[in-house]
Coordinates of C-alpha atoms in Angstrom, one line a residue:
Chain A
X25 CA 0.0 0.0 0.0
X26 CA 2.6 1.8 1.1
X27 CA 4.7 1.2 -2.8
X28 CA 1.4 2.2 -4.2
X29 CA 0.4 5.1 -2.4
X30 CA 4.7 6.4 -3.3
X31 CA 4.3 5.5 -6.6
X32 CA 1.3 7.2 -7.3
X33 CA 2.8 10.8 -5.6
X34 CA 5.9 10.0 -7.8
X35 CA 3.9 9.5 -11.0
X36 CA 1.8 12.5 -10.7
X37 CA 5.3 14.7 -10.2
X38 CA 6.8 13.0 -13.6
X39 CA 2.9 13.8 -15.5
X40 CA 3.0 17.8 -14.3
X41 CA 6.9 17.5 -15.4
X42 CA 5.7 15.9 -18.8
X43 CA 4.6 18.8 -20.6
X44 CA 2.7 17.1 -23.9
X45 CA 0.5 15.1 -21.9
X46 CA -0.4 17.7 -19.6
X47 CA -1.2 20.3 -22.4
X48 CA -3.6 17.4 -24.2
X49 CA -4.9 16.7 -20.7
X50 CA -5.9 19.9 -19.3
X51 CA -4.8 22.8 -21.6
X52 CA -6.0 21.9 -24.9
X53 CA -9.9 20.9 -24.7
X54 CA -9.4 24.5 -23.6
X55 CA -8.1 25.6 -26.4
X56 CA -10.8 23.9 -28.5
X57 CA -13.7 25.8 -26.2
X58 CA -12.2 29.2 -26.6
X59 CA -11.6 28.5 -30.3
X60 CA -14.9 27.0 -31.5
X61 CA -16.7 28.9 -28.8
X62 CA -15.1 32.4 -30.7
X63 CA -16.2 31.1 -34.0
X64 CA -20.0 29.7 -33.3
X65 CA -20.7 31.4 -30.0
X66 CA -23.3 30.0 -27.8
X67 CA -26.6 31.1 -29.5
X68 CA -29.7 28.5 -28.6
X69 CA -30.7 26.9 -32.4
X70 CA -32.9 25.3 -33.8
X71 CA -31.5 22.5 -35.5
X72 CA -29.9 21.2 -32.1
X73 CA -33.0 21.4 -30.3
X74 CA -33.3 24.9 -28.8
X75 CA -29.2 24.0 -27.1
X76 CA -26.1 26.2 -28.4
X77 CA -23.0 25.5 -30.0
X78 CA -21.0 25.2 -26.9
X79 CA -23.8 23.3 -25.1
X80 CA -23.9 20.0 -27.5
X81 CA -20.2 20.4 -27.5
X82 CA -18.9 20.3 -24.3
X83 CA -19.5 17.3 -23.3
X84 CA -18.4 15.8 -26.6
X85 CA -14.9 17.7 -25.8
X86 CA -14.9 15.1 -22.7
X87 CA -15.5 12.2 -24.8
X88 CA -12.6 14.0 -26.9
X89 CA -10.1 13.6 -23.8
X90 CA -11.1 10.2 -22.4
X91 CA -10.0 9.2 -25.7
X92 CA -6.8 11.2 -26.1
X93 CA -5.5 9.8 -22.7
X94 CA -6.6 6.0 -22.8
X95 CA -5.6 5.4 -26.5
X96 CA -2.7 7.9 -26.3
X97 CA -1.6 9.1 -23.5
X98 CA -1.5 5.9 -21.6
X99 CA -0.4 3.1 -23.9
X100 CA 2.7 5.9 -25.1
X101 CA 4.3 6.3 -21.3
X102 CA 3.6 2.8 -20.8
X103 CA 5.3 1.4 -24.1
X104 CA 8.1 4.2 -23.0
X105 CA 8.8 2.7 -19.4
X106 CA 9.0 -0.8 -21.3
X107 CA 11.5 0.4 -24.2
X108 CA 13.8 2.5 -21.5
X109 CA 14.3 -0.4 -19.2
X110 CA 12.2 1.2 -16.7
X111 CA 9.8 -1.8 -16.3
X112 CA 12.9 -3.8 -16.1
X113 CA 14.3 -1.9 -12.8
X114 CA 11.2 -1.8 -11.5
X115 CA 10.6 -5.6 -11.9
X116 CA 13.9 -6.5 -10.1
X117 CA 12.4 -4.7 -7.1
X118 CA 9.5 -6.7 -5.0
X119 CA 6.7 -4.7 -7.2
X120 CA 3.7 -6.4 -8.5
X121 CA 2.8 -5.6 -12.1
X122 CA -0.8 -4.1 -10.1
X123 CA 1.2 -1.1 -8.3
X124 CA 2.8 -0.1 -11.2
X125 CA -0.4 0.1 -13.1
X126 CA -2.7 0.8 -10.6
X127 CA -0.1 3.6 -9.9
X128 CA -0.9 5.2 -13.4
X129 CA -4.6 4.7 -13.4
X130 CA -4.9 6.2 -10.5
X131 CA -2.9 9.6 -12.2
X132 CA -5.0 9.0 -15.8
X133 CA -8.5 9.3 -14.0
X134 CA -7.7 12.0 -11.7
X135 CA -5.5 14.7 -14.2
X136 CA -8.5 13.5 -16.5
X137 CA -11.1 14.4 -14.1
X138 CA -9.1 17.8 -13.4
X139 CA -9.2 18.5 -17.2
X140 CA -12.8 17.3 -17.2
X141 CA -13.4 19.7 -14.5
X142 CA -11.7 22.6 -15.9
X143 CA -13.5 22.5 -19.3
X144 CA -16.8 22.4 -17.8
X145 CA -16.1 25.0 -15.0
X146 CA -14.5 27.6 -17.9
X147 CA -17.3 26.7 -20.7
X148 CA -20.4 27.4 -17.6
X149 CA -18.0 30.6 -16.4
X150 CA -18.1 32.3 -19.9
X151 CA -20.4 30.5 -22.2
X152 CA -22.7 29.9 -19.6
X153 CA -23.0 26.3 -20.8
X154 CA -25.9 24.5 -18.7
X155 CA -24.6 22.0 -16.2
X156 CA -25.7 18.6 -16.2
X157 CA -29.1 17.4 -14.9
X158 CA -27.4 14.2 -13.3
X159 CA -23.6 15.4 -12.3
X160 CA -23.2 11.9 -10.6
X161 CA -24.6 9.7 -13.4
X162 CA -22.1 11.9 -15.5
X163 CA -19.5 10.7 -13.1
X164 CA -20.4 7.3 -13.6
X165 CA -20.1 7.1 -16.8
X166 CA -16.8 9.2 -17.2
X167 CA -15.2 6.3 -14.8
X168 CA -17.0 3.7 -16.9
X169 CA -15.6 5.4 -20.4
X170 CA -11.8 5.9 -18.9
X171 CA -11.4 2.7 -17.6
X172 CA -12.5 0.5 -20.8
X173 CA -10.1 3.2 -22.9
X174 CA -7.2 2.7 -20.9
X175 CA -8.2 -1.3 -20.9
X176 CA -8.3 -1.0 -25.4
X177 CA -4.8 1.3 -24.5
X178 CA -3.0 -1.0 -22.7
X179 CA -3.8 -3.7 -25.3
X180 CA -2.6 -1.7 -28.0
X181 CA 1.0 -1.5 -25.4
X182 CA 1.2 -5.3 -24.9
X183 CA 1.0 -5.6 -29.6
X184 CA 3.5 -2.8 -29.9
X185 CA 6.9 -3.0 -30.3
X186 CA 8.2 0.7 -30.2
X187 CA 7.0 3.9 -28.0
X188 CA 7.1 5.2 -31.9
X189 CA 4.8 2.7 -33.3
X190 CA 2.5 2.9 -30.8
X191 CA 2.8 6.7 -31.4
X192 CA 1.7 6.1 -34.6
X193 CA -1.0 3.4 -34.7
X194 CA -2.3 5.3 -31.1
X195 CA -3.3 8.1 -34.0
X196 CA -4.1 6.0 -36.8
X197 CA -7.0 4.6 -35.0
X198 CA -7.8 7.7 -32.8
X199 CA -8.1 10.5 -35.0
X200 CA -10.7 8.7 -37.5
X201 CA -12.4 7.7 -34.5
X202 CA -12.7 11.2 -33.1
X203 CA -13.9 13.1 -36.0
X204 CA -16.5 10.5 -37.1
X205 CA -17.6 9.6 -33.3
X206 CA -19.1 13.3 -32.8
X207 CA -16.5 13.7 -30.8
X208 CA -15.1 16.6 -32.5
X209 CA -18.5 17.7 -34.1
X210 CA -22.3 17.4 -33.5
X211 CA -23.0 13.9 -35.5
X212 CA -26.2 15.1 -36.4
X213 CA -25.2 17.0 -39.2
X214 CA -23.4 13.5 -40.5
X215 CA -25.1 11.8 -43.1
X216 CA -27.0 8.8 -42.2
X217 CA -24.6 6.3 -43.3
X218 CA -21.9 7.8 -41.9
X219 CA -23.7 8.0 -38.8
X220 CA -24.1 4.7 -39.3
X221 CA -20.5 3.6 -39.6
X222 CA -19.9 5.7 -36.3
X223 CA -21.7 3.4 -34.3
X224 CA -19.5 1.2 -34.4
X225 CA -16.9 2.7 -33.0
X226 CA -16.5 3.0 -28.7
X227 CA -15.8 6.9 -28.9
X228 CA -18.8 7.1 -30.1
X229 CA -20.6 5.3 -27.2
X230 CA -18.9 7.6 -24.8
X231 CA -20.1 10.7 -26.6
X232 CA -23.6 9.4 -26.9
X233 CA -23.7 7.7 -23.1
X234 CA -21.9 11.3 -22.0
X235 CA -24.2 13.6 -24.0
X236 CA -27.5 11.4 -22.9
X237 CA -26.9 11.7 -19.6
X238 CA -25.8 15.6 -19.6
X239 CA -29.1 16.8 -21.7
X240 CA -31.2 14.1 -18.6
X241 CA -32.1 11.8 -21.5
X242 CA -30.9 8.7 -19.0
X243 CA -28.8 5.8 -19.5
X244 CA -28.0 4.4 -23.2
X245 CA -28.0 0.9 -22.4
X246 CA -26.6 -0.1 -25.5
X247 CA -23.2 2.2 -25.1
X248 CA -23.1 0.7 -21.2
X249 CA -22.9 -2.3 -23.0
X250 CA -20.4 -1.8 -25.4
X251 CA -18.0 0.0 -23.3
X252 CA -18.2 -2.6 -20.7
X253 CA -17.5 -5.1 -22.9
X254 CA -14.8 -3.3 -24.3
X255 CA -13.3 -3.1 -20.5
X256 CA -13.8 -6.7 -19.6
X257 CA -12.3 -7.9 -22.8
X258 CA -9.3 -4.9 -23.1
X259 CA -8.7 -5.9 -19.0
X260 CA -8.6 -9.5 -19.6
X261 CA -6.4 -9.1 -22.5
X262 CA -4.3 -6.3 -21.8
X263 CA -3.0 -8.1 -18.5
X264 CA -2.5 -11.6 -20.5
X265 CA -0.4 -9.5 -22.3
X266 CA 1.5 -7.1 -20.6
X267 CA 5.6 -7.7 -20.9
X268 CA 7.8 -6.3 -18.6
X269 CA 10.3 -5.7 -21.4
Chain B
X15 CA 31.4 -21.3 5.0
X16 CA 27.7 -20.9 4.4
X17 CA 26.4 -20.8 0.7
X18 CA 24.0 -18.3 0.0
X19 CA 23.5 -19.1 -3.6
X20 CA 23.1 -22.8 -5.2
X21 CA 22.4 -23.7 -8.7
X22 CA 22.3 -27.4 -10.0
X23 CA 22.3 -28.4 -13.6
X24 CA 20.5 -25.5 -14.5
X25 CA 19.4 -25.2 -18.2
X26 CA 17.3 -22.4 -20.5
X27 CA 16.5 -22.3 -24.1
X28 CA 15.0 -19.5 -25.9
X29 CA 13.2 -21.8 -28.7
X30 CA 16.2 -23.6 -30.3
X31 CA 18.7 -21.4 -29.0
X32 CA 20.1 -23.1 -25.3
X33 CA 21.5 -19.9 -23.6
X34 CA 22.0 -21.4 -20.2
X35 CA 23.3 -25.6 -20.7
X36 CA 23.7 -27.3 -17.1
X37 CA 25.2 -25.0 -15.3
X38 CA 26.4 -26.0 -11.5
X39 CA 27.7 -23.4 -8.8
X40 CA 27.7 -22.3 -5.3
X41 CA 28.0 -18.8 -3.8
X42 CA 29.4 -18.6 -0.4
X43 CA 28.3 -15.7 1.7
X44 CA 31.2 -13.0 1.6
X45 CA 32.8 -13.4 -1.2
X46 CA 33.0 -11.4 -4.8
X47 CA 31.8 -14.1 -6.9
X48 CA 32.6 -13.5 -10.6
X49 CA 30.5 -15.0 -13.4
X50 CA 32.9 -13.7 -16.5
X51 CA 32.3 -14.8 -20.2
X52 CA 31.5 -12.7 -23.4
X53 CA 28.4 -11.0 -24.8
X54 CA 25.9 -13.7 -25.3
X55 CA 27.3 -16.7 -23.4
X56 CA 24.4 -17.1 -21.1
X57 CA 25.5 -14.7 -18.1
X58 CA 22.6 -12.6 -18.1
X59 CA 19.5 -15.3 -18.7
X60 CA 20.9 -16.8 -15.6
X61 CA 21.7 -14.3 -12.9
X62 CA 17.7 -13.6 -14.4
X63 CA 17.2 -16.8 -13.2
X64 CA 18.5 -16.1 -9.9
X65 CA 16.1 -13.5 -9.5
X66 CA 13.5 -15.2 -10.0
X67 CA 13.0 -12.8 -13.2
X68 CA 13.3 -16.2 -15.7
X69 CA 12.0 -19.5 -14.9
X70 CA 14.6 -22.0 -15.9
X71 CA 13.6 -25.1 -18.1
X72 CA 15.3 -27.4 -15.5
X73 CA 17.2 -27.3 -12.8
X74 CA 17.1 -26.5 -8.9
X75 CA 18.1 -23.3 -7.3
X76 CA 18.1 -21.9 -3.7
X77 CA 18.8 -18.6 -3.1
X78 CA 18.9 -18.1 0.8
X79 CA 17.2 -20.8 1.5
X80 CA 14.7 -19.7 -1.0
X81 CA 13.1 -20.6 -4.1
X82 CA 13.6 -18.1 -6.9
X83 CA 10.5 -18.8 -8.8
X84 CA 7.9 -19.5 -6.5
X85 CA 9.3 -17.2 -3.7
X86 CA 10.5 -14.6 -6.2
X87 CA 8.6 -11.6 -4.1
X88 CA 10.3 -12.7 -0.9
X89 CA 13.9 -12.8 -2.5
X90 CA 13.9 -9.6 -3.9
X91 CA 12.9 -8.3 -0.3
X92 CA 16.2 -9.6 0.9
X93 CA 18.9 -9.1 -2.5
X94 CA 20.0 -6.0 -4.0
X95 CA 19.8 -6.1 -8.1
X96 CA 21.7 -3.9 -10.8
X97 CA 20.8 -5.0 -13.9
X98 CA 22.1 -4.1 -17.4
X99 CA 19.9 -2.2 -19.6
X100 CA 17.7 -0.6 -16.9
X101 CA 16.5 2.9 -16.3
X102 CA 14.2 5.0 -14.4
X103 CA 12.2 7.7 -15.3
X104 CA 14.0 10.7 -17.3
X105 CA 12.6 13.2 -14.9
X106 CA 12.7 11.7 -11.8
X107 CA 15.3 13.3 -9.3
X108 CA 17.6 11.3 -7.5
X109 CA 16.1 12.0 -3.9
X110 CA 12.4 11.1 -5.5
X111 CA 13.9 8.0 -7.2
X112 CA 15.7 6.5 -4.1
X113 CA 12.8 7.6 -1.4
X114 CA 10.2 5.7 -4.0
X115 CA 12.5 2.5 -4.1
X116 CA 13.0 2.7 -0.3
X117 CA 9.2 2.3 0.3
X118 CA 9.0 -0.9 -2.2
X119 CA 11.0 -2.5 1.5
X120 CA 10.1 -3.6 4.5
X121 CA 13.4 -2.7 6.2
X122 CA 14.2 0.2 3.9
X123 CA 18.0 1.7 5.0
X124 CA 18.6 5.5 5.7
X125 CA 18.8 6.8 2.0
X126 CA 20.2 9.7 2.8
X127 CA 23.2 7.9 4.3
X128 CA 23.6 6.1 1.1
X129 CA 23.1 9.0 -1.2
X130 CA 26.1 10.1 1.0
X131 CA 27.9 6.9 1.1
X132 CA 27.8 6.9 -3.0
X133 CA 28.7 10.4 -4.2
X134 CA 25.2 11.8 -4.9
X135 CA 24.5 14.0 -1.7
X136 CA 25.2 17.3 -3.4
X137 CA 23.0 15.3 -6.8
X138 CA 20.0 14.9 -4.9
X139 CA 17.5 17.5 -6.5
X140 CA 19.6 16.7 -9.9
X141 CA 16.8 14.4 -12.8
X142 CA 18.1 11.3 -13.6
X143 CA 18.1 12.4 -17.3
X144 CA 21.1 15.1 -15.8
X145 CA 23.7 12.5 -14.2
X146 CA 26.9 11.7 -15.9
X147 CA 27.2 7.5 -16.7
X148 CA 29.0 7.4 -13.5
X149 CA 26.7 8.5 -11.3
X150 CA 24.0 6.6 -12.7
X151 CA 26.2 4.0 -11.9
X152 CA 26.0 5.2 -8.2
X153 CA 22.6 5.7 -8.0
X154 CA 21.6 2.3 -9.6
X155 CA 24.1 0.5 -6.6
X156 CA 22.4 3.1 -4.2
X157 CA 19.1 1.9 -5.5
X158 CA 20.1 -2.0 -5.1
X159 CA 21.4 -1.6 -1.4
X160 CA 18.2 0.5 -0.6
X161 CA 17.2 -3.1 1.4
X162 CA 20.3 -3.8 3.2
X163 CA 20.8 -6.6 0.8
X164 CA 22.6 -9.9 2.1
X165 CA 23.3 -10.7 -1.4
X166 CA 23.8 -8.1 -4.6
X167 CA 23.8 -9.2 -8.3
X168 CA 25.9 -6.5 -10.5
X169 CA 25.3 -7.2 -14.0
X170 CA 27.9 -5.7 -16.3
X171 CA 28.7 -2.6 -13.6
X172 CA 31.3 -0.9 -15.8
X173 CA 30.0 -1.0 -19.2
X174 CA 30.0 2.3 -20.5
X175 CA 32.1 4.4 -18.3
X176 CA 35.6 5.5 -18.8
X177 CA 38.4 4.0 -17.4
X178 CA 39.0 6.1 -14.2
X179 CA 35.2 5.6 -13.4
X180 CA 35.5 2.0 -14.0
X181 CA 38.2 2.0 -11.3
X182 CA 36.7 4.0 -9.4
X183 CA 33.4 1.6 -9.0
X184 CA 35.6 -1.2 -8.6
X185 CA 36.8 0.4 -5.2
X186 CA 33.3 0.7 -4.8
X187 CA 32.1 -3.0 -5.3
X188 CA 35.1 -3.7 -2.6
X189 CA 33.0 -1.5 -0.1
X190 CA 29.7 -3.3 -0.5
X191 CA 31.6 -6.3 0.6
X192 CA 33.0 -4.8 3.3
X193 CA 30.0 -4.0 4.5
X194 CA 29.6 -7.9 4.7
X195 CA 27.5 -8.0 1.9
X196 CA 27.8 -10.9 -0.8
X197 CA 28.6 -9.9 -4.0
X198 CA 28.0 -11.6 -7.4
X199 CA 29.4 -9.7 -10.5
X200 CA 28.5 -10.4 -14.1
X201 CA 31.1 -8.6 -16.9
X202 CA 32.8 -9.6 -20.1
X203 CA 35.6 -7.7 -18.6
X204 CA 38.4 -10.3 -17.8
X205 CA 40.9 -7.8 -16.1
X206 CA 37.5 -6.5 -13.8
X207 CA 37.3 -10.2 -12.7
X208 CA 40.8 -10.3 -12.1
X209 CA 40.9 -7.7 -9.9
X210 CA 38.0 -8.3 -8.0
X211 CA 36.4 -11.8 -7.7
X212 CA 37.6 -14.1 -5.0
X213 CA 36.1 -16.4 -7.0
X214 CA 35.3 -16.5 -11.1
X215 CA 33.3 -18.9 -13.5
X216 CA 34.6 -18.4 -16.5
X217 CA 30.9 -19.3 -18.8
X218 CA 31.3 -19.8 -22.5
X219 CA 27.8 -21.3 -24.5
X220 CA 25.7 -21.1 -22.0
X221 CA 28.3 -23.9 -20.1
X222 CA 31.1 -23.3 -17.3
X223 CA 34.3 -23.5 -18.4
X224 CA 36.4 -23.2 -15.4
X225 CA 35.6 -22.1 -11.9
X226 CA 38.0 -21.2 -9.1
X227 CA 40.1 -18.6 -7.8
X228 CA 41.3 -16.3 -10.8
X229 CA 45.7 -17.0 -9.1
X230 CA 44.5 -20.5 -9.5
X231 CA 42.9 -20.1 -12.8
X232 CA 46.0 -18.5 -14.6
X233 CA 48.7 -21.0 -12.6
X234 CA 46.7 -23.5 -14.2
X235 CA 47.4 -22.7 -17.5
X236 CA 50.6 -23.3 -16.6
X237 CA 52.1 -20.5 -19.3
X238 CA 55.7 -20.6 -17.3
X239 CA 56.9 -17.1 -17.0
X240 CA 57.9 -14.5 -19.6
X241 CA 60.5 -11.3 -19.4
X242 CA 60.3 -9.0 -21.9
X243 CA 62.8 -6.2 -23.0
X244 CA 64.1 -4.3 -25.5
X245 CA 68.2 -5.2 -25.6
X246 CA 70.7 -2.6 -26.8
X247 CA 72.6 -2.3 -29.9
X248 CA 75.6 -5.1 -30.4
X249 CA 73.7 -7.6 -27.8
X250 CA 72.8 -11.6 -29.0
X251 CA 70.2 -13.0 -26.7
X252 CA 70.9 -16.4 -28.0
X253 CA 73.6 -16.0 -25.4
X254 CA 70.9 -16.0 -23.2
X255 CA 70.0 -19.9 -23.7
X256 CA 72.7 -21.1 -21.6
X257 CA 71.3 -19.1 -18.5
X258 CA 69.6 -21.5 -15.3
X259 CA 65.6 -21.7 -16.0
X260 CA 65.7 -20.5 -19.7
X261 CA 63.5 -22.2 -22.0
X262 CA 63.7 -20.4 -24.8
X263 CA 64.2 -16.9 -26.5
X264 CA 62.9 -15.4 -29.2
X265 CA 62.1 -12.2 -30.7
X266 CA 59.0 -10.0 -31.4
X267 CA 59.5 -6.6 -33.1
X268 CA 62.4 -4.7 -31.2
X269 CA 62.3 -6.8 -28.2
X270 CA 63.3 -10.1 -26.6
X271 CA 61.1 -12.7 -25.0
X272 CA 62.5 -15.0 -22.7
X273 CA 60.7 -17.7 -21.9
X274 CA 61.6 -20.4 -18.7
X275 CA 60.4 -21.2 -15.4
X276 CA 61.7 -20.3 -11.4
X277 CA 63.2 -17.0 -10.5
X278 CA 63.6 -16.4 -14.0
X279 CA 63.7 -12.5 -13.6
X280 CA 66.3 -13.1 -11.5
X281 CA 68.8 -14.9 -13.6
X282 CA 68.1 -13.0 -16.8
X283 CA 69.0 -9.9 -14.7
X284 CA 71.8 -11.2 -13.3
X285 CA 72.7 -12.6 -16.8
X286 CA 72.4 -8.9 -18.5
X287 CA 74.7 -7.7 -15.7
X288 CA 76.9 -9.7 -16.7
X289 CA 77.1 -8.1 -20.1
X290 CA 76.6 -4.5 -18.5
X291 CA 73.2 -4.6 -19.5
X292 CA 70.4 -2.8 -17.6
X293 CA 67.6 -2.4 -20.2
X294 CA 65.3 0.1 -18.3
X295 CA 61.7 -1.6 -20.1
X296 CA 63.1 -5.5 -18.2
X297 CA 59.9 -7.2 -17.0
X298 CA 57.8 -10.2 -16.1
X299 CA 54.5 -10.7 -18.2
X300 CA 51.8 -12.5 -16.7
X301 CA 49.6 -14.7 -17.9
X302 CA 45.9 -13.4 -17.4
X303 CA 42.4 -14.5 -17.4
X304 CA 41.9 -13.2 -21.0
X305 CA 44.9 -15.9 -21.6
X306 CA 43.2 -18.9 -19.7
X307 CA 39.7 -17.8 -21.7
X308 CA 41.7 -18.3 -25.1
X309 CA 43.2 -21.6 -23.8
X310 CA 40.2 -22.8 -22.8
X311 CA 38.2 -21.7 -25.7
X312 CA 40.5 -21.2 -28.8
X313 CA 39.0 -18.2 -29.1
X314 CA 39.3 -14.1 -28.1
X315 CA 36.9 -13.2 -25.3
X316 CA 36.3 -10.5 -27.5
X317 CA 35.6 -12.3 -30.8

């Protein structure tokens, strides 16, 4: 407890020291408020059902992060630790694999939740975006969304071989994923087939599961599902998997 | 003497490649043990084993009194570790790195005395990504006596640093043992065996070529003694053949190699005299351990 409770201060030093991942984690959902909030402004309209702009956005911009950090964030600094030989020095210690990844979970959800926080305190402060109807449900399914991305993340670690492929596959699959999971843009304005395509995807069960709950529309039962079966199956696998080295 | 380390007939393939073939030893507590051989003959895979970081394919080991493999968690508890290719975090500082190690303990040692003991005091506040290869060096022994380790495993200490920090870690691997602690070093480098280990495996193919004392290991070879020097102008040092405990002479380059047994620095001295010679390079060549691995092997250790 002791290890884990070290290991987590330490790791949440080395984040604030790691300047890329804290800019994607708490500066630059941010970024994308102030931009696309100076371009559309907040104006209630019709074709979104009476919400504005910023409104139907913010909480896709959350989807937007639980991505960025489980697919990319978190597979990169783990692949790293295995390619420096920082898994290895670890290993030689008495460590269990758990307290090194419980370790960075632990950091993941809560600089997530910080970012989370930060968008949705700056988008109410100045856009006056409405807060959601159930914050706790919202919680819920923030946790839910996080922990079955960093599950499909650390999967995507154990297959590759290189902190530079993972780079690059961690974007091949996530970029796609956020632009067509409404992530990025209301998918109402998709056509239907591509609509269609999106629901297959898992970012786009976050953004819907997310945005139901936000606007009081309840529980999507079929997202629930499909993220946690994404999180039974990435868990299982990912720690099958995992190599020291 | 108590043995704190025994390995029987272990073996370890990786596929169809045998890195480790039925290797026997025994580590007695105190002593530098030496596990010497070149890049690939098996060294690593099985100090690994040791630690409980491998499981071998067969074979027993006890490591005080315990079981690598199914008691690897209580073993690391109780032995220090260095291991080749390892790092920690780029920016993590050297106090941070140390105090986080220290809790992974259950009988963690002052860390500040050891950041003290090794060098790094005034390095404390200093990222790892900032230390020179020697004091990474430090700081990775630092990290493996964190525990107050009864036994340390040092694989391939030196590699990488210059020659003045190479010496200076070797006095440091003589301190850990003063401290009472039992030491087992892995290198390629014969002369760091030499000078160290109170007791060497020489490992070639995954197989032990010779064990014992390294004096033991180069009288062995039983190479005789050599005196090398370069003669002045007008001398014929077939004159020296007639002089006691002279085998033979010959000549390489510019100098002379006499070859025999017994005092034989003596008698060429005195023989030189004799001819109001006092050629200021005169000396006795030892045979070393890079000269019992080519006897043993046909082959360079660095090949």
């Amino acid at each position: 407890m002791r290890a884990l409770f070290k290991m987590t201060w330490v790791e949440f030093k080395l984040f604030l020291r790691e300047p890329i991942g804290a800019f994607f984690t708490l500066i630059f959902p941010l970024m994308l408020l102030f931009i696309f909030g100076s371009i559309f402004g907040n104006e209630p309209s019709e074709l979104m059902g009476g919400l504005g702009s910023v409104d139907v956005s913010t909480p896709a911009y959350i989807a937007m992060i639980i991505g960025t950090v489980g697919l990319m964030s978190g597979p990169i600094s783990l692949v790293v630790y295995r390619e420096q030989g920082i898994l290895r020095r670890f290993r030689a210690a008495p460590l269990r694999p758990v307290t090194i990844i419980g370790a960075q979970v632990i950091i993941y959800f809560l600089m997530t939740l910080l970012g989370v926080v930060l968008l949705v305190v700056a988008a109410h402060l100045v856009y006056h975006v409405r807060l959601p109807e159930a914050p706790l449900a919202v919680f819920a399914a923030f946790c839910l969304s996080l922990a079955s991305f960093l599950a499909a993340g650390f999967v995507l670690a154990s297959l590759m071989p290189t902190a530079r492929t993972t780079q690059v596959v961690a974007m091949a699959i996530f970029y796609p994923m956020l632009f067509l999971s409404g992530a990025a843009g209301p998918r109402q304005i998709m056509p239907e087939t591509v609509q269609k395509v999106s629901e297959f995807l898992p970012l786009t069960h976050v953004n819907i599961l997310i945005g139901d709950l936000w606007f009081g529309e309840g529980w999507s039962l079929v997202s629930v599902a499909v993220l946690v079966g994404m999180l039974v199956i990435g868990g299982t696998v990912a720690s099958r998997t995992f190599r020291w080295e | 003497m108590e043995t704190v380390c025994q390995i029987e007939h272990l073996c370890k393939a990786y596929g169809s490649t045998i890195a480790v073939n039925d290797i026997s030893l025994d580590v007695q507590r105190g002593e530098i043990f030496g596990i010497v051989g070149p890049n690939g003959a098996g060294k690593t895979t099985m100090v690994e084993c040791v630690m409980g970081l491998r499981r071998p394919d067969t074979g027993t080991m006890r490591v005080l009194g315990l079981d690598p493999h199914r008691q690897g968690y209580e073993l690391r508890q109780r032995i220090g570790i260095q291991l080749q290719q390892a790092a920690i975090p780029d920016r993590i500082k050297v106090w941070e790195a140390i105090d986080l190690f220290a809790a992974f303990y259950q009988h963690p040692a002052d860390w500040n005395k050891l950041l003290e003991q090794w060098g790094l005091a005034d390095k404390r506040k200093a990222s790892f990504a900032s230390l020179s290869g020697g004091q990474r060096q430090r700081l990775f022994i630092a990290l493996a006596l964190i525990n107050n380790p009864e036994l340390v495993i040092l694989d391939e200490l030196t590699t990488g640093l210059d020659p003045q920090a190479r010496r200076a870690t070797w006095d440091l691997v003589r301190a850990i043992r003063e401290r009472g602690t039992t030491v087992v070093l892995v290198t390629h480098f014969m002369d760091e065996a030499e000078r160290l280990c109170d007791r060497v495996a020489i490992i070639d193919q995954g197989q032990i070529v010779a064990l014992d004392t390294p004096h033991q290991l180069v009288g062995k070879l039983a190479m005789g003694t050599r005196v090398r020097f370069t003669p002045g102008n007008g001398f014929d040092p077939v004159s020296l053949k007639d002089t006691q405990g002279v085998t033979s002479v010959s000549r390489e380059g510019s100098e002379v190699i006499v070859s025999g047994s017994g005092p034989l620095m003596a008698h060429v001295a005195a023989a030189l005299a004799d001819h109001n010679l006092a050629p200021s390079d005169l000396r006795t060549e030892q045979a070393t351990l890079e000269d019992v691995f080519l006897a043993l092997t046909g082959r360079q250790i660095r090949d």
